[in-house]
């Protein structure tokens, strides 16, 4: 089963939309942000464990 996409297929959805004073992310952009943050935390943790960062 294909994932639900609320886009009609004619135009690509924007990665983020600012509306009503709030910032809305697409599902794909949210996954990318959390993946990058997870990698940053992993690298900082490894550097701390190895003694590069005190």
Short mmCIF file of C-alpha atoms in Angstrom, two decimals:
data_model
loop_
_atom_site.label_atom_id
_atom_site.label_comp_id
_atom_site.label_asym_id
_atom_site.label_seq_id
_atom_site.Cartn_x
_atom_site.Cartn_y
_atom_site.Cartn_z
CA UNK A 1 0.00 0.00 0.00
CA UNK A 2 1.35 3.42 -0.94
CA UNK A 3 1.73 6.03 1.82
CA UNK A 4 -0.90 8.73 1.97
CA UNK A 5 0.11 11.90 0.22
CA UNK A 6 -2.21 14.87 0.44
CA UNK A 7 -0.78 16.30 -2.74
CA UNK A 8 -2.89 16.05 -5.88
CA UNK A 9 0.14 14.96 -7.92
CA UNK A 10 0.19 17.96 -10.24
CA UNK A 11 2.62 20.10 -8.28
CA UNK A 12 5.34 19.20 -5.78
CA UNK A 13 4.58 20.12 -2.19
CA UNK A 14 6.79 22.65 -0.45
CA UNK A 15 9.16 21.33 2.25
CA UNK A 16 7.82 23.91 4.70
CA UNK A 17 4.96 26.39 4.83
CA UNK A 18 4.57 29.37 7.15
CA UNK A 19 0.89 30.00 7.80
CA UNK A 20 -1.08 31.55 10.67
CA UNK A 21 2.12 32.33 12.57
CA UNK A 22 3.23 28.67 12.56
CA UNK A 23 5.83 26.79 10.56
CA UNK A 24 4.56 23.54 9.04
CA UNK A 25 6.95 20.89 7.69
CA UNK A 26 6.19 18.20 5.17
CA UNK A 27 6.58 14.65 6.41
CA UNK A 28 9.70 14.13 4.29
CA UNK A 29 11.34 17.33 5.57
CA UNK A 30 10.58 16.37 9.18
CA UNK A 31 12.24 12.99 8.65
CA UNK A 32 15.32 14.65 7.13
CA UNK A 33 15.61 17.10 10.03
CA UNK A 34 15.39 14.35 12.65
CA UNK A 35 17.88 12.18 10.73
CA UNK A 36 20.40 15.03 10.62
CA UNK A 37 19.89 15.80 14.32
CA UNK A 38 20.36 12.12 15.17
CA UNK A 39 23.62 12.00 13.23
CA UNK A 40 24.86 15.18 14.96
CA UNK A 41 24.08 13.67 18.38
CA UNK A 42 25.88 10.44 17.42
CA UNK A 43 29.00 12.30 16.27
CA UNK A 44 29.07 14.55 19.35
CA UNK A 45 28.62 11.49 21.59
CA UNK A 46 31.47 9.64 19.89
CA UNK A 47 33.74 12.68 20.09
CA UNK A 48 32.93 13.07 23.79
CA UNK A 49 33.58 9.38 24.46
CA UNK A 50 36.91 9.52 22.62
CA UNK A 51 37.99 12.62 24.52
CA UNK A 52 37.97 15.16 21.68
CA UNK A 53 35.28 17.21 23.44
CA UNK A 54 35.47 17.73 27.21
#
